Amino acid sequence: MADSATAGNRGRGGFGRGRGGRGGRGGRGRRDDSKNEWVPVTKLGRLVKANKIKSIEDIYLFSLPIKEYQIIDFFLPKLKDEVMKIMPVQKQTTAGQRTRFKAFVVIGDEDGHVGLGVKCSKEVATAIRGAIILAKLAIIPVRRGYWGSNLGAPHTVPCKVTGRCGSVLTRLVPAPRGTGIVAAPTPKKVLQLAGITDCYTTSRGSTRTLGNFVKATFAAIGNTYGFLTPDLWEETEFTKGPYQEHSDFLSQKARK
């Protein structure tokens, strides 16, 4: 009888060998949900999660630095990313050559927001992931304008703008509606993600260096808001910044 009892114990669950002592498998899904939830660590992130800041334009207005990419995901959920290039880079060490991969990623919503990220890593997938996060943190607003009459939605750059990186110089010139983007494949993709539909471009220098070419185009797009046109000469009404306006909320959270 004793042998049969021990034999029964040796079955499922005997001496902790069965699946009964593992705590079950039902709690795995709940754990993943809690891990994926965004817990902000900056003051700006706390204000965004609490819906104190209504749009990303409020952040640009006060030139607040964005340190968490989840802020961009919160305001711009329809972002598209494009891997422009993945190139191997090498470093000479005492043990030989160390090869890593450098990824250039452009991100945009095709409606006035575009970002560029560059990341180097041992693995291609890690480099692309890191470049997407850096592109989100570097996202900028794109100012669009008209060629000729102000009919319909803005469709081109507001004026001639220039960007430079290394020997590459890229110039964007306004174009009539229906022209399309007259550009090389590299700047064309950046302009499409920025939401510009009609544009002439000209470039000089070593444009075969794709990294400098895409950086020069990104710099030119960023300069659209750096040019002060007469329609921006109106008197500015200064308001409180988000940190000052919601200082009570931030102090309460900090105490807890």
Coordinates of N, CA and C in Angstrom, one line a residue:
M1 N 0.8 -1.2 0.0 CA 0.0 0.0 0.0 C 0.9 1.2 0.0
A2 N 2.0 1.2 0.8 CA 2.9 2.4 0.9 C 3.5 2.6 -0.5
D3 N 3.9 1.5 -1.1 CA 4.5 1.6 -2.5 C 3.6 2.2 -3.4
S4 N 2.3 1.8 -3.4 CA 1.3 2.4 -4.3 C 1.1 3.9 -4.0
A5 N 1.1 4.2 -2.7 CA 0.9 5.7 -2.4 C 2.1 6.5 -2.9
T6 N 3.3 6.0 -2.7 CA 4.5 6.7 -3.2 C 4.5 6.8 -4.8
A7 N 4.0 5.7 -5.4 CA 3.9 5.7 -6.9 C 2.9 6.7 -7.3
G8 N 1.8 6.9 -6.6 CA 0.8 7.9 -6.9 C 1.4 9.3 -6.8
N9 N 2.2 9.5 -5.7 CA 2.8 10.8 -5.5 C 3.8 11.1 -6.6
R10 N 4.4 10.1 -7.1 CA 5.4 10.4 -8.2 C 4.8 10.8 -9.5
G11 N 3.5 10.7 -9.6 CA 2.9 11.1 -10.8 C 2.9 12.6 -11.0
R12 N 1.8 13.2 -11.4 CA 1.7 14.6 -11.7 C 1.7 15.3 -10.3
G13 N 2.6 16.2 -10.1 CA 2.6 17.0 -8.9 C 3.4 16.3 -7.7
G14 N 3.9 15.1 -7.9 CA 4.7 14.5 -6.8 C 6.1 15.1 -6.7
F15 N 6.5 15.5 -5.5 CA 7.8 16.1 -5.2 C 8.0 17.4 -6.0
G16 N 7.0 18.1 -6.4 CA 7.1 19.4 -7.1 C 7.5 19.3 -8.5
R17 N 7.5 18.0 -9.1 CA 7.9 17.9 -10.4 C 6.8 18.2 -11.4
G18 N 5.6 18.1 -11.0 CA 4.5 18.3 -12.0 C 4.3 19.8 -12.3
R19 N 3.3 20.1 -13.1 CA 3.0 21.5 -13.5 C 2.2 22.2 -12.4
G20 N 1.8 21.5 -11.4 CA 1.0 22.2 -10.4 C 1.8 23.2 -9.6
G21 N 3.1 23.0 -9.4 CA 3.8 23.9 -8.5 C 4.4 25.1 -9.2
R22 N 4.1 25.3 -10.5 CA 4.7 26.4 -11.2 C 3.9 27.7 -11.1
G23 N 2.8 27.6 -10.5 CA 2.1 28.9 -10.3 C 1.1 29.1 -11.5
G24 N 1.0 28.2 -12.4 CA 0.0 28.3 -13.5 C 0.6 29.2 -14.6
R25 N -0.1 29.3 -15.7 CA 0.3 30.1 -16.8 C -0.7 31.2 -17.1
G26 N -1.6 31.5 -16.2 CA -2.7 32.4 -16.6 C -2.2 33.9 -16.4
G27 N -1.2 34.2 -15.6 CA -0.8 35.6 -15.4 C 0.1 36.2 -16.3
R28 N 0.5 35.5 -17.4 CA 1.5 36.1 -18.3 C 1.0 37.3 -19.0
G29 N -0.2 37.2 -19.5 CA -0.7 38.3 -20.3 C -0.9 39.6 -19.5
R30 N -1.3 39.5 -18.3 CA -1.4 40.7 -17.4 C -0.1 41.3 -17.2
R31 N 0.9 40.6 -17.0 CA 2.3 41.1 -16.7 C 2.8 41.9 -17.9
D32 N 2.5 41.4 -19.1 CA 3.0 42.1 -20.3 C 2.3 43.5 -20.4
D33 N 1.0 43.5 -20.1 CA 0.3 44.8 -20.2 C 0.9 45.9 -19.3
S34 N 1.2 45.5 -18.1 CA 1.8 46.4 -17.1 C 3.2 46.9 -17.6
K35 N 3.9 46.0 -18.2 CA 5.2 46.4 -18.7 C 5.1 47.4 -19.9
N36 N 4.2 47.2 -20.7 CA 4.0 48.1 -21.9 C 3.5 49.5 -21.6
E37 N 2.9 49.6 -20.4 CA 2.3 50.9 -20.0 C 3.4 52.0 -19.9
W38 N 3.2 53.1 -20.4 CA 4.2 54.2 -20.4 C 4.2 54.9 -19.0
V39 N 5.3 54.9 -18.3 CA 5.5 55.6 -17.1 C 6.4 56.8 -17.3
P40 N 5.9 58.0 -17.5 CA 6.8 59.2 -17.8 C 7.7 59.5 -16.7
V41 N 8.9 59.9 -17.1 CA 10.0 60.2 -16.1 C 10.4 61.7 -16.2
T42 N 9.9 62.5 -17.2 CA 10.1 63.9 -17.3 C 8.9 64.7 -17.0
K43 N 9.1 66.0 -16.7 CA 7.9 66.8 -16.4 C 7.0 67.0 -17.6
L44 N 7.7 67.1 -18.8 CA 6.9 67.2 -20.0 C 6.0 65.9 -20.2
G45 N 6.6 64.8 -20.0 CA 5.9 63.5 -20.2 C 4.7 63.4 -19.2
R46 N 4.9 63.8 -18.0 CA 3.8 63.8 -17.0 C 2.6 64.7 -17.5
L47 N 3.0 65.9 -18.0 CA 1.9 66.8 -18.5 C 1.2 66.2 -19.7
V48 N 1.9 65.6 -20.6 CA 1.3 65.0 -21.8 C 0.4 63.8 -21.4
K49 N 0.8 63.0 -20.5 CA 0.0 61.8 -20.1 C -1.2 62.2 -19.4
A50 N -1.2 63.4 -18.7 CA -2.3 63.9 -17.9 C -3.2 64.8 -18.8
N51 N -2.9 64.9 -20.1 CA -3.7 65.7 -21.0 C -3.7 67.1 -20.7
K52 N -2.6 67.6 -20.1 CA -2.5 69.0 -19.8 C -2.0 69.8 -21.0
I53 N -1.3 69.1 -21.9 CA -0.8 69.7 -23.2 C -1.6 69.1 -24.3
K54 N -2.3 69.9 -25.1 CA -3.3 69.4 -26.1 C -2.6 69.0 -27.4
S55 N -1.6 69.6 -27.8 CA -1.0 69.3 -29.2 C 0.5 69.5 -29.1
I56 N 1.2 68.9 -30.1 CA 2.6 69.0 -30.1 C 3.1 70.4 -30.5
E57 N 2.2 71.2 -31.1 CA 2.6 72.6 -31.5 C 2.8 73.4 -30.2
D58 N 2.1 73.1 -29.1 CA 2.4 73.8 -27.9 C 3.8 73.6 -27.4
I59 N 4.3 72.4 -27.6 CA 5.7 72.0 -27.2 C 6.7 72.8 -28.1
Y60 N 6.4 72.9 -29.4 CA 7.3 73.7 -30.3 C 7.2 75.2 -30.0
L61 N 6.0 75.7 -29.6 CA 5.9 77.1 -29.3 C 6.8 77.6 -28.2
F62 N 7.0 76.7 -27.2 CA 7.8 77.1 -26.0 C 9.2 76.5 -26.1
S63 N 9.5 75.8 -27.2 CA 10.9 75.2 -27.5 C 11.3 74.3 -26.3
L64 N 10.3 73.4 -25.9 CA 10.6 72.5 -24.8 C 11.3 71.2 -25.4
P65 N 12.4 70.8 -24.8 CA 13.1 69.6 -25.3 C 12.3 68.3 -25.0
I66 N 12.2 67.5 -26.0 CA 11.5 66.2 -25.9 C 12.5 65.1 -25.6
K67 N 12.4 64.5 -24.4 CA 13.4 63.4 -24.1 C 12.8 62.0 -24.1
E68 N 11.5 61.9 -24.3 CA 10.8 60.6 -24.3 C 10.1 60.5 -25.7
Y69 N 10.4 59.4 -26.4 CA 9.8 59.2 -27.7 C 8.3 58.9 -27.6
Q70 N 7.8 58.4 -26.4 CA 6.4 58.1 -26.2 C 5.5 59.4 -26.4
I71 N 6.1 60.6 -26.1 CA 5.4 61.8 -26.3 C 5.0 62.0 -27.8
I72 N 5.9 61.6 -28.7 CA 5.7 61.7 -30.1 C 4.6 60.7 -30.5
D73 N 4.7 59.5 -29.9 CA 3.7 58.5 -30.2 C 2.3 58.9 -29.8
F74 N 2.3 59.7 -28.7 CA 1.0 60.1 -28.1 C 0.3 61.1 -29.1
F75 N 1.1 62.1 -29.6 CA 0.5 63.1 -30.4 C 0.4 62.7 -31.9
L76 N 1.4 61.9 -32.4 CA 1.4 61.6 -33.8 C 1.4 60.1 -34.0
P77 N 0.2 59.5 -33.8 CA 0.2 58.0 -33.9 C 0.3 57.4 -35.3
K78 N 0.2 58.3 -36.4 CA 0.2 57.8 -37.7 C 1.5 58.0 -38.4
L79 N 2.6 57.9 -37.7 CA 3.9 58.2 -38.3 C 4.3 57.0 -39.2
K80 N 5.0 57.3 -40.3 CA 5.6 56.3 -41.2 C 7.1 56.4 -41.2
D81 N 7.8 55.3 -41.2 CA 9.2 55.4 -41.2 C 9.8 54.7 -42.5
E82 N 10.9 55.2 -42.9 CA 11.6 54.7 -44.1 C 13.1 54.6 -43.8
V83 N 13.6 53.4 -44.0 CA 15.0 53.2 -43.8 C 15.7 53.6 -45.1
M84 N 16.5 54.7 -45.0 CA 17.2 55.2 -46.2 C 18.4 54.5 -46.6
K85 N 19.2 54.0 -45.5 CA 20.4 53.3 -45.9 C 20.9 52.6 -44.6
I86 N 21.6 51.4 -44.8 CA 22.3 50.7 -43.8 C 23.7 50.5 -44.3
M87 N 24.7 51.0 -43.6 CA 26.0 50.9 -44.1 C 26.9 50.4 -43.0
P88 N 27.9 49.5 -43.4 CA 28.8 49.0 -42.4 C 29.9 50.0 -42.1
V89 N 30.3 50.2 -40.8 CA 31.4 51.0 -40.5 C 32.4 50.2 -39.7
Q90 N 33.7 50.4 -39.8 CA 34.7 49.6 -39.2 C 35.6 50.4 -38.3
K91 N 36.1 49.8 -37.2 CA 37.1 50.4 -36.4 C 38.2 49.5 -36.2
Q92 N 39.4 50.0 -36.3 CA 40.6 49.1 -36.2 C 41.0 49.0 -34.7
T93 N 41.1 47.8 -34.2 CA 41.4 47.5 -32.8 C 42.7 46.6 -32.8
T94 N 43.2 46.4 -31.6 CA 44.4 45.5 -31.5 C 44.0 44.1 -31.9
A95 N 42.8 43.7 -31.7 CA 42.4 42.3 -32.1 C 41.9 42.2 -33.5
G96 N 41.9 43.3 -34.3 CA 41.5 43.3 -35.7 C 40.5 44.4 -36.0
Q97 N 39.6 44.1 -36.8 CA 38.6 45.1 -37.2 C 37.3 44.8 -36.5
R98 N 36.6 45.9 -36.0 CA 35.3 45.7 -35.4 C 34.3 46.3 -36.3
T99 N 33.4 45.5 -36.8 CA 32.4 46.0 -37.8 C 31.1 46.3 -37.1
R100 N 30.5 47.4 -37.3 CA 29.1 47.8 -36.8 C 28.3 48.3 -38.0
F101 N 27.0 48.4 -37.8 CA 26.1 48.9 -38.8 C 25.5 50.2 -38.4
K102 N 25.5 51.1 -39.4 CA 24.9 52.4 -39.2 C 23.6 52.6 -40.0
A103 N 22.6 53.0 -39.4 CA 21.3 53.1 -40.0 C 20.8 54.5 -40.1
F104 N 20.3 54.9 -41.3 CA 19.7 56.2 -41.4 C 18.2 56.0 -41.6
V105 N 17.4 56.6 -40.8 CA 15.9 56.4 -40.8 C 15.2 57.8 -40.8
V106 N 14.3 57.9 -41.8 CA 13.5 59.2 -41.9 C 12.1 58.8 -41.4
I107 N 11.4 59.6 -40.6 CA 10.1 59.4 -40.1 C 9.2 60.6 -40.3
G108 N 7.9 60.4 -40.7 CA 7.0 61.5 -40.9 C 5.6 61.1 -41.0
D109 N 4.7 62.1 -40.9 CA 3.3 61.8 -41.0 C 2.6 62.3 -42.3
E110 N 3.5 62.8 -43.2 CA 3.0 63.3 -44.5 C 2.0 64.5 -44.3
D111 N 2.2 65.2 -43.1 CA 1.3 66.3 -42.8 C 2.0 67.3 -42.0
G112 N 3.2 67.6 -42.3 CA 3.9 68.8 -41.6 C 4.8 68.4 -40.5
H113 N 5.2 67.1 -40.4 CA 6.1 66.7 -39.3 C 7.1 65.7 -39.9
V114 N 8.4 65.9 -39.7 CA 9.4 65.0 -40.2 C 10.6 64.9 -39.2
G115 N 11.2 63.7 -39.2 CA 12.4 63.6 -38.3 C 13.4 62.7 -38.9
L116 N 14.7 62.8 -38.5 CA 15.8 62.1 -39.1 C 16.6 61.5 -37.9
G117 N 16.8 60.2 -38.0 CA 17.6 59.5 -36.9 C 18.7 58.7 -37.5
V118 N 19.9 58.7 -36.8 CA 21.1 58.0 -37.3 C 21.6 57.2 -36.0
K119 N 21.8 55.9 -36.2 CA 22.2 55.1 -35.1 C 23.1 54.0 -35.6
C120 N 24.2 53.7 -34.7 CA 25.2 52.7 -35.1 C 25.1 51.6 -34.0
S121 N 25.1 50.3 -34.5 CA 25.0 49.2 -33.5 C 25.6 48.0 -34.1
K122 N 25.8 47.0 -33.2 CA 26.4 45.7 -33.7 C 25.5 45.0 -34.6
E123 N 24.2 45.1 -34.4 CA 23.2 44.3 -35.2 C 22.3 45.3 -36.0
V124 N 21.9 44.9 -37.2 CA 21.1 45.8 -38.1 C 19.8 46.1 -37.4
A125 N 19.1 45.1 -36.8 CA 17.8 45.4 -36.3 C 17.8 46.4 -35.1
T126 N 18.9 46.2 -34.3 CA 19.1 47.2 -33.1 C 19.4 48.6 -33.6
A127 N 20.1 48.7 -34.7 CA 20.5 50.0 -35.3 C 19.2 50.7 -35.8
I128 N 18.3 49.9 -36.5 CA 17.1 50.5 -37.1 C 16.2 50.9 -35.9
R129 N 16.0 50.1 -34.9 CA 15.2 50.4 -33.8 C 15.7 51.7 -33.1
G130 N 17.0 51.8 -32.9 CA 17.5 53.0 -32.2 C 17.4 54.2 -33.1
A131 N 17.5 54.1 -34.4 CA 17.4 55.2 -35.3 C 16.0 55.7 -35.4
I132 N 15.0 54.8 -35.3 CA 13.6 55.2 -35.2 C 13.3 56.0 -34.0
I133 N 13.8 55.6 -32.8 CA 13.6 56.4 -31.6 C 14.3 57.7 -31.7
L134 N 15.5 57.8 -32.2 CA 16.2 59.1 -32.4 C 15.5 60.0 -33.3
A135 N 14.9 59.4 -34.4 CA 14.1 60.2 -35.4 C 12.9 60.8 -34.7
K136 N 12.2 60.0 -33.9 CA 11.1 60.6 -33.2 C 11.5 61.7 -32.2
L137 N 12.6 61.6 -31.6 CA 13.0 62.7 -30.7 C 13.5 63.9 -31.4
A138 N 13.9 63.7 -32.7 CA 14.4 64.9 -33.5 C 13.3 65.4 -34.5
I139 N 12.0 65.0 -34.3 CA 11.0 65.4 -35.2 C 10.8 66.9 -35.2
I140 N 10.6 67.6 -36.3 CA 10.4 69.0 -36.4 C 9.2 69.4 -37.2
P141 N 8.6 70.6 -37.0 CA 7.5 71.0 -37.8 C 8.0 71.5 -39.1
V142 N 7.2 71.3 -40.2 CA 7.5 71.8 -41.5 C 6.5 72.9 -41.9
R143 N 7.1 74.0 -42.3 CA 6.2 75.1 -42.7 C 6.0 75.0 -44.2
R144 N 4.7 75.0 -44.6 CA 4.4 74.9 -46.0 C 3.7 76.2 -46.5
G145 N 3.8 76.4 -47.8 CA 3.2 77.6 -48.3 C 2.6 77.4 -49.7
Y146 N 2.5 78.5 -50.5 CA 1.9 78.5 -51.8 C 2.8 79.1 -52.8
W147 N 2.6 78.6 -54.1 CA 3.2 79.2 -55.2 C 2.1 80.0 -55.9
G148 N 2.1 81.3 -55.9 CA 1.0 82.1 -56.6 C -0.1 82.4 -55.6
S149 N -1.3 82.1 -56.0 CA -2.5 82.5 -55.2 C -2.7 81.5 -54.1
N150 N -3.3 82.1 -53.0 CA -3.5 81.3 -51.8 C -4.8 80.5 -51.8
L151 N -4.9 79.6 -52.7 CA -6.1 78.8 -52.9 C -5.8 77.3 -52.4
G152 N -6.8 76.8 -51.7 CA -6.6 75.4 -51.3 C -5.6 75.3 -50.1
A153 N -5.2 74.1 -49.9 CA -4.3 73.8 -48.8 C -2.8 74.1 -49.2
P154 N -2.0 74.5 -48.3 CA -0.5 74.7 -48.6 C 0.1 73.5 -49.2
H155 N 0.9 73.7 -50.3 CA 1.4 72.5 -51.0 C 2.9 72.5 -51.3
T156 N 3.6 73.6 -51.1 CA 5.0 73.7 -51.4 C 5.7 74.4 -50.3
V157 N 7.0 74.6 -50.4 CA 7.8 75.3 -49.4 C 7.4 76.8 -49.5
P158 N 7.5 77.6 -48.4 CA 7.0 79.0 -48.5 C 8.0 79.9 -49.2
C159 N 9.3 79.5 -49.3 CA 10.3 80.3 -50.0 C 11.4 79.4 -50.3
K160 N 12.4 80.0 -51.0 CA 13.6 79.2 -51.3 C 14.5 79.0 -50.0
V161 N 14.8 77.8 -49.7 CA 15.5 77.5 -48.5 C 16.7 76.6 -48.9
T162 N 17.8 76.7 -48.1 CA 19.0 75.9 -48.4 C 19.4 75.2 -47.1
G163 N 19.9 74.0 -47.3 CA 20.5 73.2 -46.2 C 21.9 72.7 -46.6
R164 N 22.8 72.5 -45.7 CA 24.1 72.0 -46.0 C 24.6 71.0 -45.0
C165 N 25.3 70.0 -45.5 CA 26.0 69.1 -44.6 C 27.2 68.5 -45.4
G166 N 28.4 68.8 -44.8 CA 29.6 68.4 -45.5 C 29.7 69.2 -46.8
S167 N 30.0 68.5 -47.9 CA 30.1 69.2 -49.2 C 28.8 69.3 -49.9
V168 N 27.7 68.7 -49.4 CA 26.4 68.6 -50.0 C 25.6 69.8 -49.7
L169 N 25.1 70.5 -50.7 CA 24.2 71.7 -50.5 C 22.9 71.4 -51.3
T170 N 21.8 71.4 -50.6 CA 20.5 71.2 -51.1 C 19.6 72.4 -51.0
R171 N 19.0 72.8 -52.1 CA 18.1 74.0 -52.2 C 16.7 73.6 -52.6
L172 N 15.8 74.0 -51.9 CA 14.4 73.8 -52.2 C 13.7 75.0 -52.7
V173 N 13.0 74.9 -53.9 CA 12.4 76.1 -54.5 C 10.9 75.8 -54.7
P174 N 10.1 76.8 -54.4 CA 8.6 76.6 -54.5 C 8.3 76.3 -56.0
A175 N 7.2 75.4 -56.1 CA 6.8 75.0 -57.5 C 5.3 75.2 -57.6
P176 N 4.7 75.3 -58.8 CA 3.3 75.5 -59.0 C 2.6 74.2 -58.6
R177 N 1.3 74.3 -58.3 CA 0.5 73.1 -57.9 C 0.4 72.2 -59.1
G178 N 0.6 70.9 -58.8 CA 0.6 69.9 -59.8 C 1.9 69.5 -60.4
T179 N 3.0 70.2 -60.0 CA 4.3 69.9 -60.5 C 4.8 68.6 -60.0
G180 N 4.5 68.3 -58.7 CA 5.1 67.1 -58.1 C 6.5 67.5 -57.5
I181 N 7.2 66.5 -57.0 CA 8.5 66.7 -56.4 C 9.6 66.4 -57.4
V182 N 10.3 67.4 -57.9 CA 11.3 67.2 -58.9 C 12.6 67.1 -58.1
A183 N 13.0 65.9 -57.8 CA 14.2 65.7 -56.9 C 14.7 64.3 -57.1
A184 N 15.9 64.1 -56.6 CA 16.5 62.7 -56.6 C 15.8 61.8 -55.6
P185 N 15.9 60.5 -55.7 CA 15.2 59.6 -54.8 C 15.3 59.9 -53.3
T186 N 16.5 60.3 -52.9 CA 16.8 60.5 -51.5 C 16.0 61.7 -50.9
P187 N 16.1 62.9 -51.5 CA 15.3 64.1 -50.9 C 13.8 63.9 -51.3
K188 N 13.5 63.2 -52.3 CA 12.1 63.0 -52.7 C 11.3 62.3 -51.6
K189 N 12.0 61.3 -51.0 CA 11.3 60.5 -49.9 C 11.1 61.4 -48.7
V190 N 12.2 62.2 -48.4 CA 12.1 63.0 -47.2 C 11.0 64.1 -47.3
L191 N 10.9 64.7 -48.5 CA 9.9 65.7 -48.8 C 8.5 65.1 -48.8
Q192 N 8.3 63.9 -49.3 CA 7.0 63.2 -49.2 C 6.6 63.0 -47.8
L193 N 7.5 62.5 -46.9 CA 7.1 62.2 -45.5 C 6.9 63.5 -44.8
A194 N 7.4 64.7 -45.3 CA 7.2 65.9 -44.7 C 5.9 66.6 -45.0
G195 N 5.2 66.0 -46.1 CA 3.9 66.5 -46.5 C 4.0 67.6 -47.6
I196 N 5.2 67.7 -48.2 CA 5.3 68.7 -49.4 C 5.0 68.0 -50.7
T197 N 4.1 68.5 -51.4 CA 3.6 67.8 -52.6 C 4.2 68.3 -53.9
D198 N 4.6 69.6 -53.9 CA 5.2 70.3 -55.1 C 6.4 71.0 -54.7
C199 N 7.6 70.7 -55.4 CA 8.8 71.3 -55.0 C 9.9 71.1 -56.1
Y200 N 10.6 72.1 -56.4 CA 11.8 72.0 -57.3 C 13.0 71.9 -56.3
T201 N 14.0 71.1 -56.7 CA 15.2 71.0 -55.9 C 16.5 71.1 -56.7
T202 N 17.5 71.6 -56.1 CA 18.8 71.6 -56.8 C 19.9 71.2 -55.7
S203 N 20.9 70.5 -56.1 CA 21.9 70.1 -55.2 C 23.3 70.1 -55.8
R204 N 24.3 70.2 -55.0 CA 25.7 70.2 -55.5 C 26.5 69.5 -54.4
G205 N 27.7 69.1 -54.8 CA 28.6 68.4 -53.9 C 28.5 66.9 -54.1
S206 N 29.1 66.2 -53.2 CA 29.1 64.7 -53.3 C 27.8 64.1 -52.8
T207 N 26.8 64.2 -53.6 CA 25.5 63.7 -53.3 C 25.4 62.2 -53.2
R208 N 26.4 61.5 -53.7 CA 26.5 60.0 -53.5 C 26.7 59.6 -52.1
T209 N 27.2 60.5 -51.3 CA 27.3 60.3 -49.8 C 25.9 60.5 -49.2
L210 N 25.1 59.4 -49.1 CA 23.7 59.5 -48.8 C 23.4 60.1 -47.5
G211 N 24.3 59.8 -46.5 CA 24.1 60.4 -45.2 C 24.1 61.9 -45.2
N212 N 25.1 62.5 -45.8 CA 25.2 64.0 -45.9 C 24.0 64.5 -46.8
F213 N 23.6 63.8 -47.8 CA 22.5 64.3 -48.7 C 21.2 64.4 -47.9
V214 N 20.9 63.3 -47.1 CA 19.6 63.3 -46.4 C 19.7 64.3 -45.2
K215 N 20.9 64.5 -44.6 CA 21.0 65.5 -43.6 C 20.8 67.0 -44.1
A216 N 21.4 67.2 -45.3 CA 21.3 68.5 -45.9 C 19.8 68.8 -46.3
T217 N 19.1 67.8 -46.8 CA 17.7 68.0 -47.1 C 16.9 68.3 -45.8
F218 N 17.2 67.5 -44.8 CA 16.5 67.7 -43.5 C 16.8 69.1 -42.9
A219 N 18.0 69.6 -43.1 CA 18.4 70.9 -42.6 C 17.6 72.0 -43.4
A220 N 17.4 71.8 -44.7 CA 16.7 72.8 -45.5 C 15.2 72.8 -45.1
I221 N 14.6 71.7 -44.8 CA 13.2 71.6 -44.4 C 13.1 72.3 -43.0
G222 N 14.1 72.1 -42.2 CA 14.1 72.8 -40.9 C 14.2 74.3 -41.0
N223 N 14.8 74.8 -42.0 CA 15.0 76.3 -42.2 C 13.7 76.9 -42.7
T224 N 12.7 76.2 -43.0 CA 11.4 76.8 -43.4 C 10.8 77.7 -42.3
Y225 N 11.0 77.3 -41.1 CA 10.5 78.1 -40.0 C 11.6 79.1 -39.5
G226 N 12.8 79.0 -40.0 CA 13.8 80.0 -39.6 C 13.8 81.2 -40.4
F227 N 12.9 81.3 -41.4 CA 12.8 82.5 -42.3 C 11.6 83.3 -41.9
L228 N 11.8 84.6 -41.5 CA 10.7 85.4 -41.0 C 10.1 86.2 -42.1
T229 N 8.9 85.8 -42.5 CA 8.2 86.4 -43.6 C 7.2 87.4 -43.1
P230 N 6.7 88.4 -43.9 CA 5.9 89.4 -43.4 C 4.6 89.0 -42.7
D231 N 4.1 87.8 -43.1 CA 2.8 87.4 -42.4 C 3.1 86.9 -40.9
L232 N 4.4 86.9 -40.5 CA 4.7 86.5 -39.1 C 5.2 87.8 -38.4
W233 N 4.9 89.0 -38.9 CA 5.3 90.2 -38.2 C 4.3 90.7 -37.2
E234 N 3.2 89.9 -37.0 CA 2.2 90.4 -36.1 C 2.8 90.4 -34.6
E235 N 2.2 91.2 -33.8 CA 2.7 91.3 -32.4 C 2.4 90.0 -31.7
T236 N 3.4 89.6 -30.9 CA 3.3 88.3 -30.2 C 2.7 88.5 -28.9
E237 N 1.7 87.7 -28.5 CA 1.1 87.8 -27.2 C 1.7 86.7 -26.4
F238 N 2.5 87.1 -25.4 CA 3.2 86.1 -24.5 C 2.2 85.5 -23.5
T239 N 2.3 84.2 -23.4 CA 1.5 83.4 -22.4 C 2.5 82.6 -21.5
K240 N 1.9 82.1 -20.5 CA 2.7 81.3 -19.5 C 3.1 79.9 -20.2
G241 N 4.3 79.5 -19.9 CA 4.7 78.2 -20.4 C 4.0 77.1 -19.7
P242 N 4.0 75.8 -20.3 CA 3.3 74.7 -19.6 C 3.9 74.4 -18.2
Y243 N 5.2 74.5 -18.0 CA 5.7 74.2 -16.7 C 5.2 75.2 -15.6
Q244 N 5.1 76.5 -16.1 CA 4.7 77.5 -15.1 C 3.2 77.5 -14.9
E245 N 2.4 77.2 -16.0 CA 1.0 77.1 -15.9 C 0.5 76.0 -15.0
H246 N 1.2 74.8 -15.1 CA 0.8 73.6 -14.4 C 1.8 73.3 -13.3
S247 N 2.3 74.3 -12.7 CA 3.3 74.1 -11.6 C 2.7 73.4 -10.4
D248 N 1.4 73.7 -10.1 CA 0.8 73.0 -9.0 C 0.6 71.5 -9.2
F249 N 0.2 71.1 -10.4 CA 0.1 69.7 -10.8 C 1.4 69.0 -10.6
L250 N 2.5 69.6 -11.2 CA 3.8 69.0 -11.1 C 4.3 68.8 -9.7
S251 N 4.1 69.8 -8.8 CA 4.5 69.7 -7.4 C 3.7 68.6 -6.7
Q252 N 2.5 68.5 -6.9 CA 1.7 67.4 -6.3 C 2.2 66.0 -6.6
K253 N 2.5 65.8 -7.9 CA 3.0 64.5 -8.4 C 4.3 64.3 -7.7
A254 N 5.1 65.3 -7.6 CA 6.5 65.1 -7.1 C 6.4 64.7 -5.6
R255 N 5.5 65.2 -4.8 CA 5.3 64.9 -3.4 C 4.9 63.4 -3.2
K256 N 4.0 63.0 -4.1 CA 3.6 61.6 -4.0 C 4.7 60.6 -4.3

